Every structure is written in C-alpha cells, then in structure tokens.
Amino acid sequence: MFGMSEQGSPPARPTIRDVAREAGVSVTTVSHALNGKGTASEATRQRVLAVADRLAYRAHPMARGLRQGRTGVLGLDMRPLDAIGSYLPEGVDYFMRFAGAAAVTALDHGLGLMLVPDLTRSDIPQYAHGVDGYVVGDPVRNDPVLTRLLDAAIPVVTVGRDPGRPKFTDWVGPDDAYETERVLELLRSRGAENIALLAGTDDNAWNVDSEKAYRSWARRGGMPTRVLHIPEAAGEDGGRDAARRLLRGKQPRPDAIYCQTGRHAAGVLAEARRLGVSVPRDLLIAAGSDAQQTRLAVPGITALDLGPEDSGRAAVELLIARLAGDTTPGPIILPTELRIRASTGDA
Amino acid sequence: MFGMSEQGSPPARPTIRDVAREAGVSVTTVSHALNGKGTASEATRQRVLAVADRLAYRAHPMARGLRQGRTGVLGLDMRPLDAIGSYLPEGVDYFMRFAGAAAVTALDHGLGLMLVPDLTRSDIPQYAHGVDGYVVGDPVRNDPVLTRLLDAAIPVVTVGRDPGRPKFTDWVGPDDAYETERVLELLRSRGAENIALLAGTDDNAWNVDSEKAYRSWARRGGMPTRVLHIPEAAGEDGGRDAARRLLRGKQPRPDAIYCQTGRHAAGVLAEARRLGVSVPRDLLIAAGSDAQQTRLAVPGITALDLGPEDSGRAAVELLIARLAGDTTPGPIILPTELRIRASTGDA
DNA sequence: ACCTTTTACTAAAACGTTTTGTGTTGTATG
DNA sequence: CATACAACACAAAACGTTTTAGTAAAAGGT
C-alpha cells in the first residue's frame, strides 16, 4: 500500500481503487455499486457512480475476465478468409452478411465478436483462447477446427452440421435437403425433365445433403440424374467447364442445371450463351446460394437466398444460450428465400 | 493452499501451477522456460516444455494480458456494418477484402483482430476496451470514434485521413487527389472535354480531396465543372437519378462522368442505356472505387481499385509499429490500380 | 585464497477486478 | 429481554500469469 507510486501523479488509467478512494468506500462497495450487487445504499451508489463517471473509470476487461472466468467476447472462425487475397467474392458476400449480423447480434447482448482467421490453417493462436465461445461456419466431415475447440472445451456452435458428427446438434442452418427439393420442384414446374446437378467438392453437409436429396428426388420422380463435382474455388471458370461438358457431351443434354454456388451458375450461364443455348428458353439455371453473381447476371439467376443474416443471428443466439446454461436441444432449422429470377423463365 | 479443491480431481483447464508441480519447479521457472526468459537450464526447459505439452497447457490470455498490460488483440471499427442488413454490398466487397487482409496480417504477427460494430452508433462497449489498438476506416471530419479512442488513450490508425485533424498523421491510404487526377487524365486522353463529378456526401477525406482535385484540375485545364452530391447510401438508384439530371438537364451534356462509388457508376450506366446514350461512344464512365458492380457491368466500368488488401495490411502494420514504439512519421501513402475497362473506350 | 560474475533457481509482488466471508448496527418478533 | 434477520459496509482471497527481487552455488579472474 505504501509502495503505490501512483500517489504522486494520477494514473494513466483510473482503476477501481481510485474510484474507491475518492468515493470514500472500499473497492468491494464500488464493484457492487457499479454492478448492481451487494447491498450498497442508494446514496452510496450514486456517489460511486458520480466518481466513476468523473474519473471516466471503466473496468479493465482483462481483470474482469480473469476473475469471472469469461470475457464477453465470441470468436468467429473466418473460414473463407484465405480466399480474399485471391479475389473470390463468392464468400465475401455471404460471409460479410453473416459476420455482420453475428457482430450486431453479439453487440445487442453486450458481447464482442472477434474474427479469427481460418483455424484450419494453424493451431489456435494464444489470443483466440480468450473468448467465451465460437461460431464456425460450414464444418467439413470431422472438421479439424471443431475437433480442436471441443477438445479445448471451448463452447462452439456451427452453421450447418458436421457430416461426421451426427451427435453434435449445436448447429443452426437451413434444411439443405428440403431446400434442394424446393428448387428442383420449381425447375420441374417450369418444364424441366432432365436436371443436372453441379455440386461442390467440399465434404460439408451442404454439398452432401443437397446431392443426396437431388438423387433421391430424381429417382422418386423417375428422372435421369447427372452430377458433376466442381471445386468451389474454381468459381465461374469451373461453371463454364461444366456447362461445356453438359451441353456438348455425348449424353442427353439437360434442360436445367442446378448449381450449388452462385459463381458456378454464373459460369454456366456465360458458357451457355457462348454455345448459343438460350436461357431460359432452352435451358433453366438455378443456384443453391444467392450472390452478387446471381443478382447481377443477365438474365438474373434464380437462387436460394440462404439468409446469412438469419444464420449469423441464430448462431450467436444459440451460442449465448449455451453459455448461459440453456440446454434446449438443437439443431435450429432456419428458413430460406427462393429468389425467382429470369433464368427459370415465367410461370 | 489447503483450500485448493482441485487437489481431488484434475482441473478443467491446466494452469501454470499444474505444470510447475509436475515439472518439479516453480511457476517462475515455467514461465521463463515457456517464454524464453530468465536463465533456466536447457534440461529444465525441455522438461517444462514436455510437461506443458502433455497437459495441453496454454497460458490464459486474460491473465497474461492483465499482467503485461496488453492483450495481443487489435480492434477493427466495422463502419459499414449497419448497411449489411439493408443489403448494400458496396461496402461488403471493399470491406471484406480490407478486413480479411487486416486479420491475416495481424495473425502473421501473432495478433488477433476483433470486429467492433460501428462505434459511432454507441459508446465503446466494455469488451472493446480490451484491445491494444484500433484500425478505423474513412474517418469523417472530427470523427467521433477517433475522438473517443484518442481521449481513451487507445492507439489508433486510420485508413484515410480525418479532414478535421491535419496534425493526426497515423493514417495509411492512397493520395486521393493524385488518384483522382489520374482518372481525369485518362478521361481526357479518351476525348472527354466536359467531365461531371458524382461525389458522395460523407464528409471524409476521400470525398473532400477528390472533389477539390477535380475542381482544381478542371480549372487548370480550362474545363467546365459540374458536381452532384449523392449520398453513398443511395447506391445505384442515386446514380440513376444523377444521370437523368446530367443527361437530360438544361446544361450542356457531359461527355464523361466520374463517380466516386462503383454503385453510383453502375446506376449511371443503367440510366444512360435507358436514355439511349451509348457508353462509351457517347459517354465515358469511370469510378473512383472498384466493386462488383464495376466488374460485372456490361460494358465493364473503368475504376480505381483502391487496394483494400494493401490498406488493411498497411494499417495493421503501422498500428503494430506504433505499439512497438516506432515513431516513423506518417502518413503512409499507398498506390492504387487503375482498372481500365470498356466504359472508357479504347485508346 | 579471495573476490566478482554468472548460472540457476525461488518466493513474492504485481496486474485490476469480482466474490467470499465477516462484522456491526438496527429492527422486528416471540 | 433475547433472538433472528436485514441493511450496509469492509478485508481478504481468488482468478492465472509475468516480473521483480533475492539467494545459493558454481565458475572465472586476479
């Protein structure tokens, strides 16, 4: 106490001790007054608040976090981040809307959201342990990040399920199978009889469940199936290549193509046009994920708007509920919007 | 010491005390061994590392941050975040590339990046004080967030300068005046003799310096000037309205329009087409910011790629340098790329 | 042999907050 | 009058790590 060198000059940052000294009470009373705990009288409380305000006192989150064992910060595994440098705006659109909604939702609960670059690329960095829980998007089968976080006993909620963890139910997201059939039904109602699927190659539930639903739906409807697996990272080029094979190959030409990603769909559209295949007259196109490419294409491409804002919001809320001890079973299924555009023609 | 209930069962999360106990040394020696400090012998160090690895020990960032007075986390003021819910992807593209590069750069230095929703909307939340410094983009004149951060003695670097703070030099970004003239020179070289400027309404340096440069450049070249101020949030609709006024008004019709934002430019293009004005034959269009809209437009719109990745990288690096005590004077001027597309015709 | 420096280690303080445990006083009730 | 409870406050411990301050022993120099 006598060694406190701050006696000579004001501290750079006021601490709870400064407030206690000026208010003439103990640090316990200051803490109680500021946090609505204990039994401080109203008069004491007001005095404390006034002093804290005058000194611009703010609790140090590190100290508080250390004592309380939680920090008030959530982590967001920023999975598509690596692609930014290579200029793949597919993830940009979806992810930003998702991250934005997540951040706002966190803030509404007085929490922060920390962007953590793709944890699949490196071990969990030191600072990333200082969060109360994580949101991870589109886990792949037996996702390594999910493994790490679960091993480290860090609470986690995913968007989409991990195909290799059927018992992990802390996830939110659309019913991919149902949504896929929804688009297929639209294509059928617009006259399609031979629908090809352009799937991605990531081993995540989105791809897995959508393809499974496609095959099941086609079989039940007595329709032919044709699936091409194109890496998500191939983007529009991948879509173009696939369209060439589908529209110029030896097999019967499909009259509709359902692409998982909007960029694949944009590539298919561009190549169809180049090959003289008219959309939507000769070929219908739809995408399982809305993006700038589907919105700005001419003609606009019908797409499932997966509602990244809803996903971000729901994921954060589920994580907060889990942190608060809520054990309501997951998953939380979210609706989507089917944005009908010219690529699927008129009714 | 005798009250330590963890004696009966292993702690949920190993602490440095557990490592010390098992390695048979003090906690000081563990800390030194793990952090490359002190004078631990090599044999002791190896023993400590082995125990720490076996116990999966990781320092608690809160405790470390409290002791060291820094956390290893940077904050990013996510200014356009609010617009996400209203589906304005203008900011999405630029911001995501910016934030992504910033996060990766931070990680490369072992630091984290926390997204903090627009601080202009609320006071700095508690958690947001637990960062070592901030990156703030496009400050407006006497930016309130900058004011708050500087008042709280939180280190800050901006992308773009604050027009009301000529003495604040901790910023990175392009030389907006120079870059504006560059585009104007291109338009002139393509035959333009009457260039209109579509500026934004945010009172930030980007708008201020670009307009000033435009007026100065036109006066020096004996060219007429015409400036319309359109709110950034008006997006393509704003661009369309402006084009109507410029192309249908009583004043002489411009033969080129330079738009600050890519969305304004896309709106101008759409309206010109609707009015039967051919681009680039009758009208040249250029944008001061590259975006999906400028890239995907038909014809593609010539635009300045402001290099958000470079900005994000440079801002984080300058902030890290400042935190390390580096006092090299700012600002750090960054180059841009002029992406020439069909909207400005051929050479 | 003696003094100084280096090696190798430790105990305790420090960081700033919240929580636990306790004491005093006043009031209500049997 | 005695007992129980509530109001109001405080001191100290707790949280987990890093840094400060110190000591014993070994090594090096004169």
mmCIF file of C-alpha atoms in Angstrom, chain B residues 17-346:
data_model
loop_
_atom_site.group_PDB
_atom_site.id
_atom_site.type_symbol
_atom_site.label_atom_id
_atom_site.label_comp_id
_atom_site.label_asym_id
_atom_site.label_seq_id
_atom_site.Cartn_x
_atom_site.Cartn_y
_atom_site.Cartn_z
ATOM 1 C CA ARG B 17 0.764 -24.188 -11.338
ATOM 2 C CA ASP B 18 -0.075 -27.641 -12.588
ATOM 3 C CA VAL B 19 2.864 -27.552 -14.963
ATOM 4 C CA ALA B 20 5.164 -26.334 -12.211
ATOM 5 C CA ARG B 21 4.039 -29.076 -9.859
ATOM 6 C CA GLU B 22 4.563 -31.836 -12.374
ATOM 7 C CA ALA B 23 7.861 -30.480 -13.627
ATOM 8 C CA GLY B 24 9.044 -30.016 -10.071
ATOM 9 C CA VAL B 25 9.956 -26.366 -10.458
ATOM 10 C CA SER B 26 8.480 -23.014 -9.523
ATOM 11 C CA VAL B 27 5.886 -21.205 -11.594
ATOM 12 C CA THR B 28 8.528 -18.631 -12.342
ATOM 13 C CA THR B 29 10.700 -21.246 -13.959
ATOM 14 C CA VAL B 30 7.806 -22.491 -16.020
ATOM 15 C CA SER B 31 7.038 -19.002 -17.204
ATOM 16 C CA HIS B 32 10.644 -18.393 -18.062
ATOM 17 C CA ALA B 33 11.024 -21.675 -19.859
ATOM 18 C CA LEU B 34 7.919 -21.158 -21.936
ATOM 19 C CA ASN B 35 8.690 -17.563 -22.765
ATOM 20 C CA GLY B 36 12.402 -17.836 -23.383
ATOM 21 C CA LYS B 37 13.264 -15.629 -20.442
ATOM 22 C CA GLY B 38 15.232 -15.958 -17.270
ATOM 23 C CA THR B 39 18.114 -18.391 -17.008
ATOM 24 C CA ALA B 40 16.552 -21.829 -16.919
ATOM 25 C CA SER B 41 18.910 -24.584 -17.911
ATOM 26 C CA GLU B 42 18.273 -26.390 -21.152
ATOM 27 C CA ALA B 43 17.450 -29.590 -19.333
ATOM 28 C CA THR B 44 14.917 -27.841 -17.138
ATOM 29 C CA ARG B 45 13.438 -26.040 -20.101
ATOM 30 C CA GLN B 46 12.934 -29.265 -22.039
ATOM 31 C CA ARG B 47 11.302 -30.884 -19.028
ATOM 32 C CA VAL B 48 8.938 -27.969 -18.645
ATOM 33 C CA LEU B 49 8.033 -27.974 -22.337
ATOM 34 C CA ALA B 50 7.309 -31.680 -22.218
ATOM 35 C CA VAL B 51 5.010 -31.347 -19.225
ATOM 36 C CA ALA B 52 3.243 -28.328 -20.725
ATOM 37 C CA ASP B 53 2.693 -30.247 -23.923
ATOM 38 C CA ARG B 54 1.446 -33.316 -22.125
ATOM 39 C CA LEU B 55 -1.022 -31.290 -20.068
ATOM 40 C CA ALA B 56 -2.030 -29.263 -23.141
ATOM 41 C CA TYR B 57 -1.239 -26.172 -21.121
ATOM 42 C CA ARG B 58 -1.927 -22.809 -22.686
ATOM 43 C CA ALA B 59 -1.471 -19.521 -20.965
ATOM 44 C CA HIS B 60 -4.748 -17.817 -20.142
ATOM 45 C CA PRO B 61 -4.806 -14.684 -22.318
ATOM 46 C CA MET B 62 -6.756 -12.769 -19.704
ATOM 47 C CA ALA B 63 -4.184 -13.386 -17.018
ATOM 48 C CA ARG B 64 -1.342 -12.675 -19.337
ATOM 49 C CA GLY B 65 -2.969 -9.588 -20.708
ATOM 50 C CA LEU B 66 -3.645 -8.310 -17.230
ATOM 51 C CA ARG B 67 -0.081 -8.750 -16.130
ATOM 52 C CA GLN B 68 1.528 -7.479 -19.297
ATOM 53 C CA GLY B 69 -0.872 -4.659 -19.860
ATOM 54 C CA ARG B 70 -1.591 -5.741 -23.410
ATOM 55 C CA THR B 71 -3.747 -8.431 -24.949
ATOM 56 C CA GLY B 72 -2.468 -9.180 -28.406
ATOM 57 C CA VAL B 73 -5.766 -8.192 -29.975
ATOM 58 C CA LEU B 74 -6.445 -5.321 -32.323
ATOM 59 C CA GLY B 75 -9.828 -3.778 -32.940
ATOM 60 C CA LEU B 76 -11.345 -3.009 -36.313
ATOM 61 C CA ASP B 77 -14.081 -0.442 -36.317
ATOM 62 C CA MET B 78 -16.516 -2.050 -38.692
ATOM 63 C CA ARG B 79 -18.037 1.041 -40.062
ATOM 64 C CA PRO B 80 -20.222 -0.139 -42.926
ATOM 65 C CA LEU B 81 -21.642 -2.938 -40.834
ATOM 66 C CA ASP B 82 -25.006 -1.329 -40.340
ATOM 67 C CA ALA B 83 -25.593 -1.359 -44.030
ATOM 68 C CA ILE B 84 -25.460 -5.124 -44.212
ATOM 69 C CA GLY B 85 -28.972 -5.649 -43.031
ATOM 70 C CA SER B 86 -30.164 -3.370 -45.779
ATOM 71 C CA TYR B 87 -28.372 -5.402 -48.396
ATOM 72 C CA LEU B 88 -25.888 -2.877 -49.655
ATOM 73 C CA PRO B 89 -22.994 -4.905 -50.970
ATOM 74 C CA GLU B 90 -20.928 -1.876 -51.898
ATOM 75 C CA GLY B 91 -19.248 -1.881 -48.561
ATOM 76 C CA VAL B 92 -19.207 -5.646 -48.444
ATOM 77 C CA ASP B 93 -16.702 -6.104 -51.223
ATOM 78 C CA TYR B 94 -14.258 -3.423 -50.180
ATOM 79 C CA PHE B 95 -14.624 -4.003 -46.511
ATOM 80 C CA MET B 96 -14.267 -7.737 -46.595
ATOM 81 C CA ARG B 97 -11.101 -7.581 -48.622
ATOM 82 C CA PHE B 98 -9.837 -4.949 -46.249
ATOM 83 C CA ALA B 99 -10.811 -6.794 -43.087
ATOM 84 C CA GLY B 100 -9.542 -10.079 -44.413
ATOM 85 C CA ALA B 101 -6.120 -8.714 -45.194
ATOM 86 C CA ALA B 102 -6.035 -6.959 -41.858
ATOM 87 C CA ALA B 103 -6.907 -10.148 -39.978
ATOM 88 C CA VAL B 104 -4.308 -12.210 -41.840
ATOM 89 C CA THR B 105 -1.662 -9.562 -41.288
ATOM 90 C CA ALA B 106 -2.485 -9.461 -37.608
ATOM 91 C CA LEU B 107 -2.238 -13.227 -37.407
ATOM 92 C CA ASP B 108 1.123 -13.139 -39.122
ATOM 93 C CA HIS B 109 2.269 -11.095 -36.145
ATOM 94 C CA GLY B 110 0.587 -13.415 -33.673
ATOM 95 C CA LEU B 111 -2.199 -10.954 -33.019
ATOM 96 C CA GLY B 112 -5.948 -11.178 -33.207
ATOM 97 C CA LEU B 113 -8.404 -8.847 -34.848
ATOM 98 C CA MET B 114 -11.717 -8.120 -33.238
ATOM 99 C CA LEU B 115 -14.606 -6.765 -35.234
ATOM 100 C CA VAL B 116 -16.235 -3.976 -33.337
ATOM 101 C CA PRO B 117 -19.531 -2.815 -34.777
ATOM 102 C CA ASP B 118 -19.746 0.788 -35.762
ATOM 103 C CA LEU B 119 -18.638 2.732 -32.717
ATOM 104 C CA THR B 120 -20.370 5.842 -33.979
ATOM 105 C CA ARG B 121 -23.623 4.226 -33.013
ATOM 106 C CA SER B 122 -22.846 3.618 -29.387
ATOM 107 C CA ASP B 123 -20.340 4.243 -26.729
ATOM 108 C CA ILE B 124 -17.326 1.962 -26.687
ATOM 109 C CA PRO B 125 -18.641 -1.249 -25.160
ATOM 110 C CA GLN B 126 -16.777 -2.804 -22.273
ATOM 111 C CA TYR B 127 -15.146 -5.596 -24.216
ATOM 112 C CA ALA B 128 -13.893 -3.195 -26.826
ATOM 113 C CA HIS B 129 -11.503 -1.647 -24.299
ATOM 114 C CA GLY B 130 -9.599 -4.862 -24.089
ATOM 115 C CA VAL B 131 -7.654 -4.330 -27.280
ATOM 116 C CA ASP B 132 -4.198 -2.951 -27.826
ATOM 117 C CA GLY B 133 -5.172 -0.583 -30.597
ATOM 118 C CA TYR B 134 -7.667 0.194 -33.318
ATOM 119 C CA VAL B 135 -7.919 0.492 -37.047
ATOM 120 C CA VAL B 136 -10.640 2.879 -38.178
ATOM 121 C CA GLY B 137 -11.597 3.321 -41.817
ATOM 122 C CA ASP B 138 -12.584 6.506 -43.620
ATOM 123 C CA PRO B 139 -12.903 8.884 -40.694
ATOM 124 C CA VAL B 140 -15.294 11.764 -41.193
ATOM 125 C CA ARG B 141 -14.298 15.301 -40.231
ATOM 126 C CA ASN B 142 -13.513 15.314 -36.494
ATOM 127 C CA ASP B 143 -14.561 11.713 -36.394
ATOM 128 C CA PRO B 144 -16.333 10.926 -33.111
ATOM 129 C CA VAL B 145 -14.819 7.463 -32.881
ATOM 130 C CA LEU B 146 -11.342 8.843 -33.352
ATOM 131 C CA THR B 147 -12.120 11.383 -30.664
ATOM 132 C CA ARG B 148 -13.227 8.687 -28.258
ATOM 133 C CA LEU B 149 -10.247 6.479 -28.908
ATOM 134 C CA LEU B 150 -7.736 9.286 -28.627
ATOM 135 C CA ASP B 151 -9.414 10.502 -25.422
ATOM 136 C CA ALA B 152 -9.191 6.995 -24.012
ATOM 137 C CA ALA B 153 -5.500 6.914 -24.984
ATOM 138 C CA ILE B 154 -6.125 3.889 -27.175
ATOM 139 C CA PRO B 155 -3.637 3.748 -30.054
ATOM 140 C CA VAL B 156 -5.348 4.176 -33.414
ATOM 141 C CA VAL B 157 -4.501 4.137 -37.089
ATOM 142 C CA THR B 158 -6.950 5.227 -39.752
ATOM 143 C CA VAL B 159 -7.323 4.402 -43.386
ATOM 144 C CA GLY B 160 -7.630 7.799 -44.956
ATOM 145 C CA ARG B 161 -7.091 10.992 -43.069
ATOM 146 C CA ASP B 162 -9.511 12.861 -40.840
ATOM 147 C CA PRO B 163 -10.132 16.151 -42.680
ATOM 148 C CA GLY B 164 -10.571 17.944 -39.365
ATOM 149 C CA ARG B 165 -7.304 16.689 -37.889
ATOM 150 C CA PRO B 166 -4.411 17.822 -40.080
ATOM 151 C CA LYS B 167 -1.984 17.007 -37.310
ATOM 152 C CA PHE B 168 -3.132 13.406 -36.997
ATOM 153 C CA THR B 169 -0.722 11.594 -39.272
ATOM 154 C CA ASP B 170 -1.184 7.993 -38.191
ATOM 155 C CA TRP B 171 -3.027 7.014 -41.333
ATOM 156 C CA VAL B 172 -2.477 4.983 -44.436
ATOM 157 C CA GLY B 173 -4.167 5.176 -47.802
ATOM 158 C CA PRO B 174 -3.996 6.483 -51.363
ATOM 159 C CA ASP B 175 -3.312 10.079 -52.307
ATOM 160 C CA ASP B 176 -6.883 10.792 -53.258
ATOM 161 C CA ALA B 177 -6.079 13.988 -55.116
ATOM 162 C CA TYR B 178 -3.402 12.372 -57.232
ATOM 163 C CA GLU B 179 -5.532 9.336 -57.993
ATOM 164 C CA THR B 180 -8.497 11.477 -58.962
ATOM 165 C CA GLU B 181 -6.397 13.438 -61.445
ATOM 166 C CA ARG B 182 -5.138 10.204 -62.830
ATOM 167 C CA VAL B 183 -8.620 9.097 -63.779
ATOM 168 C CA LEU B 184 -9.474 12.546 -65.100
ATOM 169 C CA GLU B 185 -6.364 12.459 -67.293
ATOM 170 C CA LEU B 186 -7.450 9.120 -68.655
ATOM 171 C CA LEU B 187 -10.891 10.505 -69.483
ATOM 172 C CA ARG B 188 -9.306 13.483 -71.194
ATOM 173 C CA SER B 189 -6.995 11.234 -73.179
ATOM 174 C CA ARG B 190 -10.068 9.378 -74.369
ATOM 175 C CA GLY B 191 -11.551 12.594 -75.675
ATOM 176 C CA ALA B 192 -13.572 13.920 -72.793
ATOM 177 C CA GLU B 193 -13.993 17.673 -72.695
ATOM 178 C CA ASN B 194 -16.793 18.021 -70.221
ATOM 179 C CA ILE B 195 -16.476 15.765 -67.209
ATOM 180 C CA ALA B 196 -19.053 15.736 -64.472
ATOM 181 C CA LEU B 197 -18.267 14.551 -60.953
ATOM 182 C CA LEU B 198 -20.658 12.427 -58.944
ATOM 183 C CA ALA B 199 -19.406 12.831 -55.415
ATOM 184 C CA GLY B 200 -20.589 11.292 -52.172
ATOM 185 C CA THR B 201 -21.922 13.231 -49.221
ATOM 186 C CA ASP B 202 -19.842 11.770 -46.377
ATOM 187 C CA ASP B 203 -17.567 14.451 -45.045
ATOM 188 C CA ASN B 204 -14.464 12.255 -45.284
ATOM 189 C CA ALA B 205 -11.133 12.940 -46.941
ATOM 190 C CA TRP B 206 -11.896 10.696 -49.859
ATOM 191 C CA ASN B 207 -14.807 12.844 -50.948
ATOM 192 C CA VAL B 208 -13.277 16.150 -49.912
ATOM 193 C CA ASP B 209 -9.894 15.657 -51.546
ATOM 194 C CA SER B 210 -11.308 14.081 -54.708
ATOM 195 C CA GLU B 211 -13.706 16.956 -55.333
ATOM 196 C CA LYS B 212 -11.076 19.535 -54.593
ATOM 197 C CA ALA B 213 -8.692 17.841 -57.009
ATOM 198 C CA TYR B 214 -11.417 17.622 -59.650
ATOM 199 C CA ARG B 215 -12.200 21.313 -59.430
ATOM 200 C CA SER B 216 -8.546 22.313 -59.433
ATOM 201 C CA TRP B 217 -7.734 20.035 -62.352
ATOM 202 C CA ALA B 218 -10.663 21.243 -64.435
ATOM 203 C CA ARG B 219 -9.834 24.879 -63.777
ATOM 204 C CA ARG B 220 -6.205 24.399 -64.758
ATOM 205 C CA GLY B 221 -7.325 22.657 -67.957
ATOM 206 C CA GLY B 222 -9.988 25.231 -68.743
ATOM 207 C CA MET B 223 -12.756 22.671 -68.463
ATOM 208 C CA PRO B 224 -16.251 23.237 -67.189
ATOM 209 C CA THR B 225 -17.122 21.731 -63.814
ATOM 210 C CA ARG B 226 -20.300 20.079 -62.707
ATOM 211 C CA VAL B 227 -20.634 18.351 -59.337
ATOM 212 C CA LEU B 228 -23.579 16.428 -57.973
ATOM 213 C CA HIS B 229 -23.546 15.231 -54.386
ATOM 214 C CA ILE B 230 -25.320 11.914 -53.995
ATOM 215 C CA PRO B 231 -25.500 10.064 -50.668
ATOM 216 C CA GLU B 232 -23.406 6.922 -50.791
ATOM 217 C CA ALA B 233 -26.373 5.009 -49.381
ATOM 218 C CA ALA B 234 -28.444 5.925 -52.426
ATOM 219 C CA GLY B 235 -26.404 3.385 -54.372
ATOM 220 C CA GLU B 236 -27.412 2.596 -57.943
ATOM 221 C CA ASP B 237 -30.692 4.468 -57.616
ATOM 222 C CA GLY B 238 -28.726 7.551 -56.711
ATOM 223 C CA GLY B 239 -26.552 7.057 -59.748
ATOM 224 C CA ARG B 240 -29.592 6.699 -61.985
ATOM 225 C CA ASP B 241 -31.170 9.899 -60.684
ATOM 226 C CA ALA B 242 -27.957 11.777 -61.142
ATOM 227 C CA ALA B 243 -27.546 10.529 -64.688
ATOM 228 C CA ARG B 244 -31.033 11.676 -65.536
ATOM 229 C CA ARG B 245 -30.220 15.158 -64.318
ATOM 230 C CA LEU B 246 -26.876 15.269 -66.093
ATOM 231 C CA LEU B 247 -28.027 13.772 -69.387
ATOM 232 C CA ARG B 248 -31.440 15.377 -69.558
ATOM 233 C CA GLY B 249 -30.869 18.705 -67.869
ATOM 234 C CA LYS B 250 -30.694 22.155 -69.403
ATOM 235 C CA GLN B 251 -26.948 22.417 -69.051
ATOM 236 C CA PRO B 252 -24.601 21.082 -71.656
ATOM 237 C CA ARG B 253 -24.443 17.327 -71.527
ATOM 238 C CA PRO B 254 -21.182 15.958 -70.132
ATOM 239 C CA ASP B 255 -19.232 13.576 -72.304
ATOM 240 C CA ALA B 256 -17.843 11.805 -69.257
ATOM 241 C CA ILE B 257 -18.994 11.132 -65.725
ATOM 242 C CA TYR B 258 -16.628 10.321 -62.904
ATOM 243 C CA CYS B 259 -18.390 8.667 -59.968
ATOM 244 C CA GLN B 260 -16.824 8.269 -56.557
ATOM 245 C CA THR B 261 -18.540 4.953 -55.883
ATOM 246 C CA GLY B 262 -18.918 1.941 -58.090
ATOM 247 C CA ARG B 263 -22.593 1.663 -57.333
ATOM 248 C CA HIS B 264 -23.263 5.222 -58.441
ATOM 249 C CA ALA B 265 -21.366 4.392 -61.639
ATOM 250 C CA ALA B 266 -23.477 1.297 -62.250
ATOM 251 C CA GLY B 267 -26.614 3.371 -61.802
ATOM 252 C CA VAL B 268 -25.337 5.986 -64.224
ATOM 253 C CA LEU B 269 -24.591 3.278 -66.782
ATOM 254 C CA ALA B 270 -28.035 1.763 -66.448
ATOM 255 C CA GLU B 271 -29.744 5.113 -66.847
ATOM 256 C CA ALA B 272 -27.609 6.159 -69.771
ATOM 257 C CA ARG B 273 -28.580 2.946 -71.531
ATOM 258 C CA ARG B 274 -32.224 3.587 -70.777
ATOM 259 C CA LEU B 275 -31.926 7.079 -72.214
ATOM 260 C CA GLY B 276 -30.316 5.760 -75.355
ATOM 261 C CA VAL B 277 -26.931 7.233 -74.555
ATOM 262 C CA SER B 278 -24.268 4.818 -75.723
ATOM 263 C CA VAL B 279 -21.345 4.002 -73.460
ATOM 264 C CA PRO B 280 -18.516 4.512 -74.313
ATOM 265 C CA ARG B 281 -19.389 6.015 -77.720
ATOM 266 C CA ASP B 282 -21.416 8.948 -76.432
ATOM 267 C CA LEU B 283 -20.447 8.964 -72.824
ATOM 268 C CA LEU B 284 -17.461 7.768 -70.836
ATOM 269 C CA ILE B 285 -17.926 6.461 -67.301
ATOM 270 C CA ALA B 286 -15.318 5.872 -64.626
ATOM 271 C CA ALA B 287 -15.493 5.109 -60.916
ATOM 272 C CA GLY B 288 -13.226 6.035 -58.041
ATOM 273 C CA SER B 289 -13.748 2.707 -56.322
ATOM 274 C CA ASP B 290 -13.742 -0.748 -57.845
ATOM 275 C CA ALA B 291 -16.565 -3.053 -56.828
ATOM 276 C CA GLN B 292 -18.568 -5.982 -58.042
ATOM 277 C CA GLN B 293 -20.825 -3.554 -59.854
ATOM 278 C CA THR B 294 -17.986 -2.095 -61.874
ATOM 279 C CA ARG B 295 -16.531 -5.506 -62.597
ATOM 280 C CA LEU B 296 -19.755 -7.212 -63.591
ATOM 281 C CA ALA B 297 -21.318 -4.338 -65.511
ATOM 282 C CA VAL B 298 -21.732 -4.614 -69.293
ATOM 283 C CA PRO B 299 -19.671 -2.859 -70.512
ATOM 284 C CA GLY B 300 -17.218 -3.156 -67.624
ATOM 285 C CA ILE B 301 -16.637 0.146 -65.875
ATOM 286 C CA THR B 302 -13.162 1.591 -65.594
ATOM 287 C CA ALA B 303 -12.377 2.032 -61.932
ATOM 288 C CA LEU B 304 -9.709 2.773 -59.396
ATOM 289 C CA ASP B 305 -9.006 -0.352 -57.402
ATOM 290 C CA LEU B 306 -8.218 1.271 -54.073
ATOM 291 C CA GLY B 307 -6.387 -1.825 -52.962
ATOM 292 C CA PRO B 308 -8.271 -2.608 -49.760
ATOM 293 C CA GLU B 309 -5.939 -5.516 -49.119
ATOM 294 C CA ASP B 310 -2.943 -3.198 -49.187
ATOM 295 C CA SER B 311 -4.756 -0.739 -46.959
ATOM 296 C CA GLY B 312 -5.704 -3.390 -44.445
ATOM 297 C CA ARG B 313 -2.179 -4.750 -44.384
ATOM 298 C CA ALA B 314 -0.505 -1.373 -44.106
ATOM 299 C CA ALA B 315 -2.872 -0.138 -41.411
ATOM 300 C CA VAL B 316 -2.266 -3.156 -39.202
ATOM 301 C CA GLU B 317 1.461 -2.958 -39.739
ATOM 302 C CA LEU B 318 1.538 0.743 -38.870
ATOM 303 C CA LEU B 319 -0.513 0.083 -35.745
ATOM 304 C CA ILE B 320 1.810 -2.721 -34.714
ATOM 305 C CA ALA B 321 4.789 -0.464 -35.305
ATOM 306 C CA ARG B 322 3.225 2.235 -33.178
ATOM 307 C CA LEU B 323 2.514 -0.245 -30.394
ATOM 308 C CA ALA B 324 6.144 -1.287 -30.534
ATOM 309 C CA GLY B 325 7.232 2.305 -30.024
ATOM 310 C CA ASP B 326 8.133 3.059 -33.613
ATOM 311 C CA THR B 327 7.770 6.770 -34.281
ATOM 312 C CA THR B 328 8.413 6.891 -38.010
ATOM 313 C CA PRO B 329 6.253 9.740 -39.264
ATOM 314 C CA GLY B 330 3.053 9.018 -41.143
ATOM 315 C CA PRO B 331 1.104 9.025 -43.252
ATOM 316 C CA ILE B 332 1.904 6.029 -45.431
ATOM 317 C CA ILE B 333 0.753 6.687 -48.967
ATOM 318 C CA LEU B 334 -0.356 3.629 -50.897
ATOM 319 C CA PRO B 335 -0.623 3.125 -54.650
ATOM 320 C CA THR B 336 -3.780 2.076 -56.423
ATOM 321 C CA GLU B 337 -4.506 0.242 -59.670
ATOM 322 C CA LEU B 338 -6.432 1.882 -62.442
ATOM 323 C CA ARG B 339 -8.541 -0.933 -63.895
ATOM 324 C CA ILE B 340 -9.301 0.144 -67.431
ATOM 325 C CA ARG B 341 -12.447 -1.381 -68.856
ATOM 326 C CA ALA B 342 -14.769 -0.802 -71.794
ATOM 327 C CA SER B 343 -16.667 2.122 -70.242
ATOM 328 C CA THR B 344 -13.812 4.446 -71.166
ATOM 329 C CA GLY B 345 -13.459 3.082 -74.700
ATOM 330 C CA ASP B 346 -10.258 2.149 -76.460
#
